[in-house]
PDB file of C-alpha atoms in Angstrom:
ATOM      1  CA  UNK A 633       7.760 -10.164  28.536  1.00 89.00           C
ATOM      2  CA  UNK A 634       4.531 -10.101  26.075  1.00 96.00           C
ATOM      3  CA  UNK A 635       4.270  -7.892  23.133  1.00 98.00           C
ATOM      4  CA  UNK A 636       2.083  -5.426  23.990  1.00 98.00           C
ATOM      5  CA  UNK A 637      -0.286  -3.979  21.454  1.00 98.00           C
ATOM      6  CA  UNK A 638      -3.166  -1.067  21.866  1.00 98.00           C
ATOM      7  CA  UNK A 639      -5.850   0.208  19.353  1.00 98.00           C
ATOM      8  CA  UNK A 640      -7.303   3.340  19.628  1.00 98.00           C
ATOM      9  CA  UNK A 641     -10.478   3.203  17.721  1.00 97.00           C
ATOM     10  CA  UNK A 642     -14.054   4.782  17.463  1.00 96.00           C
ATOM     11  CA  UNK A 643     -15.458   0.917  17.341  1.00 96.00           C
ATOM     12  CA  UNK A 644     -14.038  -1.034  19.208  1.00 96.00           C
ATOM     13  CA  UNK A 645     -16.460  -3.928  19.126  1.00 96.00           C
ATOM     14  CA  UNK A 646     -15.193  -4.063  15.563  1.00 95.00           C
ATOM     15  CA  UNK A 647     -12.090  -6.025  16.765  1.00 96.00           C
ATOM     16  CA  UNK A 648     -13.818  -8.358  19.483  1.00 94.00           C
ATOM     17  CA  UNK A 649     -14.372 -11.188  17.090  1.00 93.00           C
ATOM     18  CA  UNK A 650     -10.907 -10.744  15.555  1.00 94.00           C
ATOM     19  CA  UNK A 651      -9.330 -10.801  18.637  1.00 95.00           C
ATOM     20  CA  UNK A 652     -11.367 -13.361  20.497  1.00 94.00           C
ATOM     21  CA  UNK A 653     -10.911 -15.802  17.531  1.00 94.00           C
ATOM     22  CA  UNK A 654      -8.107 -18.526  15.851  1.00 95.00           C
ATOM     23  CA  UNK A 655      -4.737 -17.275  16.119  1.00 95.00           C
ATOM     24  CA  UNK A 656      -4.330 -14.279  18.085  1.00 97.00           C
ATOM     25  CA  UNK A 657      -7.435 -15.607  20.909  1.00 97.00           C
ATOM     26  CA  UNK A 658      -4.265 -18.189  21.435  1.00 96.00           C
ATOM     27  CA  UNK A 659      -1.603 -15.984  21.149  1.00 97.00           C
ATOM     28  CA  UNK A 660      -3.193 -13.559  24.204  1.00 97.00           C
ATOM     29  CA  UNK A 661      -4.349 -16.517  26.109  1.00 96.00           C
ATOM     30  CA  UNK A 662      -0.971 -18.190  26.662  1.00 96.00           C
ATOM     31  CA  UNK A 663       0.676 -14.923  27.621  1.00 97.00           C
ATOM     32  CA  UNK A 664       2.456 -13.914  23.880  1.00 97.00           C
ATOM     33  CA  UNK A 665       0.805 -10.657  23.315  1.00 98.00           C
ATOM     34  CA  UNK A 666      -1.451  -8.565  25.572  1.00 98.00           C
ATOM     35  CA  UNK A 667      -3.824  -6.549  23.090  1.00 98.00           C
ATOM     36  CA  UNK A 668      -6.050  -3.742  24.552  1.00 98.00           C
ATOM     37  CA  UNK A 669      -8.811  -1.924  22.477  1.00 98.00           C
ATOM     38  CA  UNK A 670      -9.364   2.096  24.203  1.00 98.00           C
ATOM     39  CA  UNK A 671     -12.547   3.730  22.492  1.00 98.00           C
ATOM     40  CA  UNK A 672     -11.379   7.439  21.592  1.00 97.00           C
ATOM     41  CA  UNK A 673     -14.770   8.624  22.789  1.00 97.00           C
ATOM     42  CA  UNK A 674     -13.573   7.722  26.544  1.00 98.00           C
ATOM     43  CA  UNK A 675     -11.156  10.391  26.364  1.00 98.00           C
ATOM     44  CA  UNK A 676     -13.509  13.113  25.289  1.00 97.00           C
ATOM     45  CA  UNK A 677     -14.300  15.871  27.750  1.00 93.00           C
ATOM     46  CA  UNK A 678     -17.862  17.331  26.865  1.00 94.00           C
ATOM     47  CA  UNK A 679     -21.025  16.012  27.875  1.00 95.00           C
ATOM     48  CA  UNK A 680     -21.646  14.838  24.040  1.00 96.00           C
ATOM     49  CA  UNK A 681     -18.481  13.154  23.501  1.00 97.00           C
ATOM     50  CA  UNK A 682     -17.360  14.988  20.541  1.00 96.00           C
ATOM     51  CA  UNK A 683     -14.292  13.597  18.488  1.00 96.00           C
ATOM     52  CA  UNK A 684     -15.100  15.066  15.130  1.00 95.00           C
ATOM     53  CA  UNK A 685     -15.544  18.603  13.713  1.00 96.00           C
ATOM     54  CA  UNK A 686     -15.724  20.171  10.560  1.00 96.00           C
ATOM     55  CA  UNK A 687     -12.625  21.143   8.381  1.00 95.00           C
ATOM     56  CA  UNK A 688     -11.355  24.585   8.359  1.00 97.00           C
ATOM     57  CA  UNK A 689     -11.477  25.617   4.678  1.00 97.00           C
ATOM     58  CA  UNK A 690     -14.363  24.075   4.328  1.00 95.00           C
ATOM     59  CA  UNK A 691     -15.025  20.606   2.105  1.00 93.00           C
ATOM     60  CA  UNK A 692     -17.298  17.363   2.942  1.00 92.00           C
ATOM     61  CA  UNK A 693     -17.124  15.347   5.830  1.00 92.00           C
ATOM     62  CA  UNK A 694     -15.301  15.632   9.094  1.00 95.00           C
ATOM     63  CA  UNK A 695     -12.221  15.677  11.045  1.00 95.00           C
ATOM     64  CA  UNK A 696     -11.018  13.896  14.102  1.00 96.00           C
ATOM     65  CA  UNK A 697      -9.977  16.487  16.708  1.00 96.00           C
ATOM     66  CA  UNK A 698      -6.699  16.470  18.252  1.00 97.00           C
ATOM     67  CA  UNK A 699      -7.780  16.725  22.230  1.00 97.00           C
ATOM     68  CA  UNK A 700      -9.322  13.272  22.488  1.00 97.00           C
ATOM     69  CA  UNK A 701      -6.997  11.623  20.260  1.00 97.00           C
ATOM     70  CA  UNK A 702      -3.509  12.971  21.510  1.00 98.00           C
ATOM     71  CA  UNK A 703      -5.219  12.562  25.132  1.00 98.00           C
ATOM     72  CA  UNK A 704      -5.889   8.839  24.431  1.00 98.00           C
ATOM     73  CA  UNK A 705      -1.877   8.306  22.796  1.00 98.00           C
ATOM     74  CA  UNK A 706      -0.432   9.863  25.770  1.00 98.00           C
ATOM     75  CA  UNK A 707      -2.287   7.482  28.172  1.00 98.00           C
ATOM     76  CA  UNK A 708      -1.394   4.814  26.390  1.00 98.00           C
ATOM     77  CA  UNK A 709       2.267   5.417  25.861  1.00 97.00           C
ATOM     78  CA  UNK A 710       4.176   3.005  27.957  1.00 95.00           C
ATOM     79  CA  UNK A 711       6.895   4.840  30.431  1.00 93.00           C
ATOM     80  CA  UNK A 712       8.501   1.582  31.101  1.00 93.00           C
ATOM     81  CA  UNK A 713       9.101   0.206  27.268  1.00 94.00           C
ATOM     82  CA  UNK A 714       9.389   1.847  23.999  1.00 95.00           C
ATOM     83  CA  UNK A 715       5.704   2.727  22.497  1.00 98.00           C
ATOM     84  CA  UNK A 716       5.453   2.756  18.233  1.00 98.00           C
ATOM     85  CA  UNK A 717       2.527   4.883  17.171  1.00 98.00           C
ATOM     86  CA  UNK A 718       1.363   3.602  13.934  1.00 98.00           C
ATOM     87  CA  UNK A 719      -1.693   5.777  11.919  1.00 98.00           C
ATOM     88  CA  UNK A 720      -3.057   3.361   9.644  1.00 96.00           C
ATOM     89  CA  UNK A 721      -3.809   5.652   6.320  1.00 94.00           C
ATOM     90  CA  UNK A 722      -4.223   4.916   2.251  1.00 92.00           C
ATOM     91  CA  UNK A 723      -1.296   7.720   2.389  1.00 93.00           C
ATOM     92  CA  UNK A 724       1.108   5.552   4.381  1.00 96.00           C
ATOM     93  CA  UNK A 725       3.765   3.544   3.371  1.00 97.00           C
ATOM     94  CA  UNK A 726       2.419  -0.055   1.841  1.00 97.00           C
ATOM     95  CA  UNK A 727       2.571  -2.670   4.571  1.00 98.00           C
ATOM     96  CA  UNK A 728       4.080  -6.090   3.812  1.00 96.00           C
ATOM     97  CA  UNK A 729       5.667  -9.386   5.199  1.00 95.00           C
ATOM     98  CA  UNK A 730       9.090  -7.507   6.030  1.00 95.00           C
ATOM     99  CA  UNK A 731       8.044  -4.261   7.676  1.00 98.00           C
ATOM    100  CA  UNK A 732       5.475  -7.023   9.477  1.00 98.00           C
ATOM    101  CA  UNK A 733       8.502  -9.017  10.830  1.00 97.00           C
ATOM    102  CA  UNK A 734      10.308  -5.881  11.548  1.00 98.00           C
ATOM    103  CA  UNK A 735       7.247  -4.805  13.866  1.00 98.00           C
ATOM    104  CA  UNK A 736       6.728  -7.914  15.228  1.00 98.00           C
ATOM    105  CA  UNK A 737      10.391  -7.188  17.107  1.00 97.00           C
ATOM    106  CA  UNK A 738       8.885  -4.108  18.783  1.00 98.00           C
ATOM    107  CA  UNK A 739       7.584  -3.729  22.514  1.00 98.00           C
ATOM    108  CA  UNK A 740       4.597  -1.865  22.363  1.00 98.00           C
ATOM    109  CA  UNK A 741       2.739  -0.797  19.039  1.00 98.00           C
ATOM    110  CA  UNK A 742      -0.170   1.652  19.309  1.00 98.00           C
ATOM    111  CA  UNK A 743      -2.406   1.769  16.635  1.00 98.00           C
ATOM    112  CA  UNK A 744      -4.110   4.959  15.483  1.00 98.00           C
ATOM    113  CA  UNK A 745      -7.544   3.909  13.614  1.00 94.00           C
ATOM    114  CA  UNK A 746      -9.173   7.107  11.936  1.00 88.00           C
ATOM    115  CA  UNK A 747     -12.245   7.458  10.446  1.00 86.00           C
ATOM    116  CA  UNK A 748     -14.377  10.400   8.738  1.00 77.00           C
ATOM    117  CA  UNK A 749     -11.549  12.466   6.487  1.00 84.00           C
ATOM    118  CA  UNK A 750      -8.831  11.347   8.715  1.00 92.00           C
ATOM    119  CA  UNK A 751      -7.110  12.931  11.613  1.00 96.00           C
ATOM    120  CA  UNK A 752      -6.266  16.770  12.536  1.00 97.00           C
ATOM    121  CA  UNK A 753      -2.143  17.258  10.977  1.00 97.00           C
ATOM    122  CA  UNK A 754      -0.835  18.237  13.526  1.00 98.00           C
ATOM    123  CA  UNK A 755      -1.476  14.757  15.770  1.00 98.00           C
ATOM    124  CA  UNK A 756       0.249  13.013  12.280  1.00 98.00           C
ATOM    125  CA  UNK A 757       2.757  15.934  13.120  1.00 98.00           C
ATOM    126  CA  UNK A 758       3.501  15.597  16.988  1.00 98.00           C
ATOM    127  CA  UNK A 759       2.367  11.831  18.307  1.00 98.00           C
ATOM    128  CA  UNK A 760       2.666   9.806  15.164  1.00 98.00           C
ATOM    129  CA  UNK A 761       5.514   7.548  14.575  1.00 98.00           C
ATOM    130  CA  UNK A 762       4.989   5.519  11.269  1.00 98.00           C
ATOM    131  CA  UNK A 763       2.084   5.660   8.731  1.00 98.00           C
ATOM    132  CA  UNK A 764       0.630   2.581   7.291  1.00 98.00           C
ATOM    133  CA  UNK A 765      -1.292   1.829   4.174  1.00 97.00           C
ATOM    134  CA  UNK A 766      -2.933  -1.918   3.356  1.00 97.00           C
ATOM    135  CA  UNK A 767      -3.687  -0.956  -0.038  1.00 96.00           C
ATOM    136  CA  UNK A 768      -4.630   1.626  -2.205  1.00 95.00           C
ATOM    137  CA  UNK A 769      -8.249   1.545  -1.260  1.00 92.00           C
ATOM    138  CA  UNK A 770     -10.335   3.693   1.516  1.00 89.00           C
ATOM    139  CA  UNK A 771     -11.936   1.936   4.381  1.00 91.00           C
ATOM    140  CA  UNK A 772     -14.610   3.485   6.436  1.00 89.00           C
ATOM    141  CA  UNK A 773     -12.492   3.069   9.254  1.00 91.00           C
ATOM    142  CA  UNK A 774      -8.770   2.402   9.694  1.00 95.00           C
ATOM    143  CA  UNK A 775     -10.054  -0.575  12.512  1.00 97.00           C
ATOM    144  CA  UNK A 776     -10.382  -2.807   9.829  1.00 96.00           C
ATOM    145  CA  UNK A 777      -6.934  -2.163   8.482  1.00 97.00           C
ATOM    146  CA  UNK A 778      -5.372  -2.405  12.016  1.00 98.00           C
ATOM    147  CA  UNK A 779      -6.455  -5.846  12.635  1.00 98.00           C
ATOM    148  CA  UNK A 780      -4.973  -6.881   9.390  1.00 98.00           C
ATOM    149  CA  UNK A 781      -1.552  -5.412  10.745  1.00 98.00           C
ATOM    150  CA  UNK A 782      -2.054  -7.481  14.171  1.00 98.00           C
ATOM    151  CA  UNK A 783      -2.184 -10.487  12.622  1.00 98.00           C
ATOM    152  CA  UNK A 784       0.283 -10.571  10.324  1.00 98.00           C
ATOM    153  CA  UNK A 785       2.611  -9.104  13.034  1.00 98.00           C
ATOM    154  CA  UNK A 786       1.110 -11.651  15.952  1.00 98.00           C
ATOM    155  CA  UNK A 787       1.760 -14.666  13.868  1.00 96.00           C
ATOM    156  CA  UNK A 788       5.763 -13.935  13.665  1.00 97.00           C
ATOM    157  CA  UNK A 789       6.357 -14.078  17.656  1.00 97.00           C
ATOM    158  CA  UNK A 790       8.166 -16.658  18.619  1.00 95.00           C
ATOM    159  CA  UNK A 791       5.757 -19.672  20.144  1.00 93.00           C
ATOM    160  CA  UNK A 792       3.130 -18.221  18.203  1.00 95.00           C
ATOM    161  CA  UNK A 793       2.457 -21.032  15.595  1.00 91.00           C
ATOM    162  CA  UNK A 794       3.701 -23.950  17.124  1.00 79.00           C
ATOM    163  CA  UNK A 795       6.030 -24.787  14.077  1.00 65.00           C
ATOM    164  CA  UNK A 796       8.324 -21.972  13.328  1.00 57.00           C
ATOM    165  CA  UNK A 797       9.161 -23.392  10.261  1.00 50.00           C
ATOM    166  CA  UNK A 798       5.892 -22.414   9.064  1.00 60.00           C
ATOM    167  CA  UNK A 799       5.886 -18.694   8.531  1.00 59.00           C
ATOM    168  CA  UNK A 800       9.285 -19.053   6.685  1.00 61.00           C
ATOM    169  CA  UNK A 801       7.767 -21.295   4.207  1.00 56.00           C
ATOM    170  CA  UNK A 802       5.099 -19.042   3.603  1.00 60.00           C
ATOM    171  CA  UNK A 803       4.421 -16.694   0.697  1.00 61.00           C
ATOM    172  CA  UNK A 804       6.434 -13.050   1.084  1.00 67.00           C
ATOM    173  CA  UNK A 805       8.712 -14.619   3.838  1.00 65.00           C
ATOM    174  CA  UNK A 806      11.178 -15.955   0.803  1.00 74.00           C
ATOM    175  CA  UNK A 807      10.477 -13.000  -1.605  1.00 85.00           C
ATOM    176  CA  UNK A 808       8.161 -15.579  -3.750  1.00 91.00           C
ATOM    177  CA  UNK A 809       4.529 -16.914  -3.289  1.00 93.00           C
ATOM    178  CA  UNK A 810       3.947 -19.999  -1.824  1.00 93.00           C
ATOM    179  CA  UNK A 811       3.733 -22.774  -4.613  1.00 94.00           C
ATOM    180  CA  UNK A 812       0.665 -25.786  -4.986  1.00 96.00           C
ATOM    181  CA  UNK A 813      -0.119 -27.948  -2.031  1.00 96.00           C
ATOM    182  CA  UNK A 814      -1.875 -30.937  -1.681  1.00 96.00           C
ATOM    183  CA  UNK A 815      -3.215 -33.011   1.643  1.00 96.00           C
ATOM    184  CA  UNK A 816      -5.734 -36.556   1.020  1.00 95.00           C
ATOM    185  CA  UNK A 817      -7.162 -37.948  -1.020  1.00 97.00           C
ATOM    186  CA  UNK A 818      -4.676 -39.142  -3.879  1.00 96.00           C
ATOM    187  CA  UNK A 819      -7.073 -38.506  -6.349  1.00 97.00           C
ATOM    188  CA  UNK A 820     -10.723 -35.642  -6.399  1.00 98.00           C
ATOM    189  CA  UNK A 821     -12.631 -35.640  -9.625  1.00 98.00           C
ATOM    190  CA  UNK A 822     -10.026 -37.279 -11.489  1.00 98.00           C
ATOM    191  CA  UNK A 823      -7.400 -34.601 -10.501  1.00 97.00           C
ATOM    192  CA  UNK A 824      -4.337 -36.296  -9.161  1.00 98.00           C
ATOM    193  CA  UNK A 825      -1.735 -34.980  -6.779  1.00 97.00           C
ATOM    194  CA  UNK A 826       1.393 -34.740  -8.411  1.00 98.00           C
ATOM    195  CA  UNK A 827       3.697 -37.695  -8.641  1.00 97.00           C
ATOM    196  CA  UNK A 828       7.128 -36.084  -7.134  1.00 97.00           C
ATOM    197  CA  UNK A 829       5.122 -35.339  -3.636  1.00 97.00           C
ATOM    198  CA  UNK A 830       4.394 -39.435  -3.282  1.00 97.00           C
ATOM    199  CA  UNK A 831       8.717 -40.058  -3.360  1.00 96.00           C
ATOM    200  CA  UNK A 832       9.542 -39.293  -0.474  1.00 96.00           C
ATOM    201  CA  UNK A 833      12.746 -38.093  -1.925  1.00 98.00           C
ATOM    202  CA  UNK A 834      12.686 -35.010   0.135  1.00 97.00           C
ATOM    203  CA  UNK A 835      15.559 -32.941  -2.127  1.00 97.00           C
ATOM    204  CA  UNK A 836      14.150 -33.239  -5.152  1.00 97.00           C
ATOM    205  CA  UNK A 837      10.732 -32.325  -3.449  1.00 97.00           C
ATOM    206  CA  UNK A 838      12.866 -29.323  -1.806  1.00 96.00           C
ATOM    207  CA  UNK A 839      13.518 -28.263  -5.795  1.00 97.00           C
ATOM    208  CA  UNK A 840      10.323 -28.918  -7.162  1.00 97.00           C
ATOM    209  CA  UNK A 841       8.111 -26.543  -4.548  1.00 96.00           C
ATOM    210  CA  UNK A 842      11.450 -24.096  -5.873  1.00 95.00           C
ATOM    211  CA  UNK A 843      10.652 -24.415  -8.952  1.00 97.00           C
ATOM    212  CA  UNK A 844       6.654 -23.977  -8.693  1.00 97.00           C
ATOM    213  CA  UNK A 845       7.039 -21.141  -6.156  1.00 95.00           C
ATOM    214  CA  UNK A 846       9.171 -19.503  -8.822  1.00 95.00           C
ATOM    215  CA  UNK A 847       6.564 -20.022 -11.456  1.00 96.00           C
ATOM    216  CA  UNK A 848       3.644 -18.885  -9.698  1.00 96.00           C
ATOM    217  CA  UNK A 849       5.595 -15.480  -8.519  1.00 95.00           C
ATOM    218  CA  UNK A 850       6.445 -15.201 -12.276  1.00 95.00           C
ATOM    219  CA  UNK A 851       3.009 -15.173 -13.231  1.00 97.00           C
ATOM    220  CA  UNK A 852       0.803 -13.417 -10.815  1.00 96.00           C
ATOM    221  CA  UNK A 853       3.693 -11.184  -9.184  1.00 94.00           C
ATOM    222  CA  UNK A 854       6.456 -10.660 -11.241  1.00 94.00           C
ATOM    223  CA  UNK A 855       7.334  -7.513  -9.602  1.00 92.00           C
ATOM    224  CA  UNK A 856       8.853  -9.636  -6.772  1.00 90.00           C
ATOM    225  CA  UNK A 857      10.943 -10.850  -9.048  1.00 92.00           C
ATOM    226  CA  UNK A 858      12.551  -7.746  -9.584  1.00 80.00           C
ATOM    227  CA  UNK A 859      15.865  -7.819  -7.333  1.00 64.00           C
ATOM    228  CA  UNK A 860      15.808 -11.511  -7.528  1.00 54.00           C
TER     229      UNK A 860
END
């Protein structure tokens, strides 16, 4: 069975280019994943298709209303498999490679993409299973954040990348950043490819790459080495 992913958003068109390009497009075409995008406005009941209102207690901006959001979630939840509802917010837990691997084992993911000043707290309490953040900054809309998580998750599904060892060798999969990579030509504007990479000695190359990864991680992301 393919993994199912649904995105609930006010801007479905924001995902068109992402889903219809590159790896995600191939993953959908080959049946590895089914990605659905739903407009939250389609679940409103009034003629103005209202999805937001002023916050109780005053304050700037608008808050997304309970009724259309909950209707969208409940209409999207599957009765056949377990659905995990994820709300993208800067207040959520930090998204990382380990979380991508965990989510890649789920059967059905539903991403709730917030807008305005956020969503009514009652939706978070009653209908959201997990809150995730892709970084300590604020986006205009959570749809872009949802797309980032979806890309990271789908590429881990079996058969999506074609070469299963590709995902395993990447940055963060080993807890380290990936070391430097080179391709032809051997010399470019006076800069040469390291000799060891041309020796064909796979064991020595593996060790060299590991040392390079350690050094790069030490220089750029020392925090990743804390538990090593």
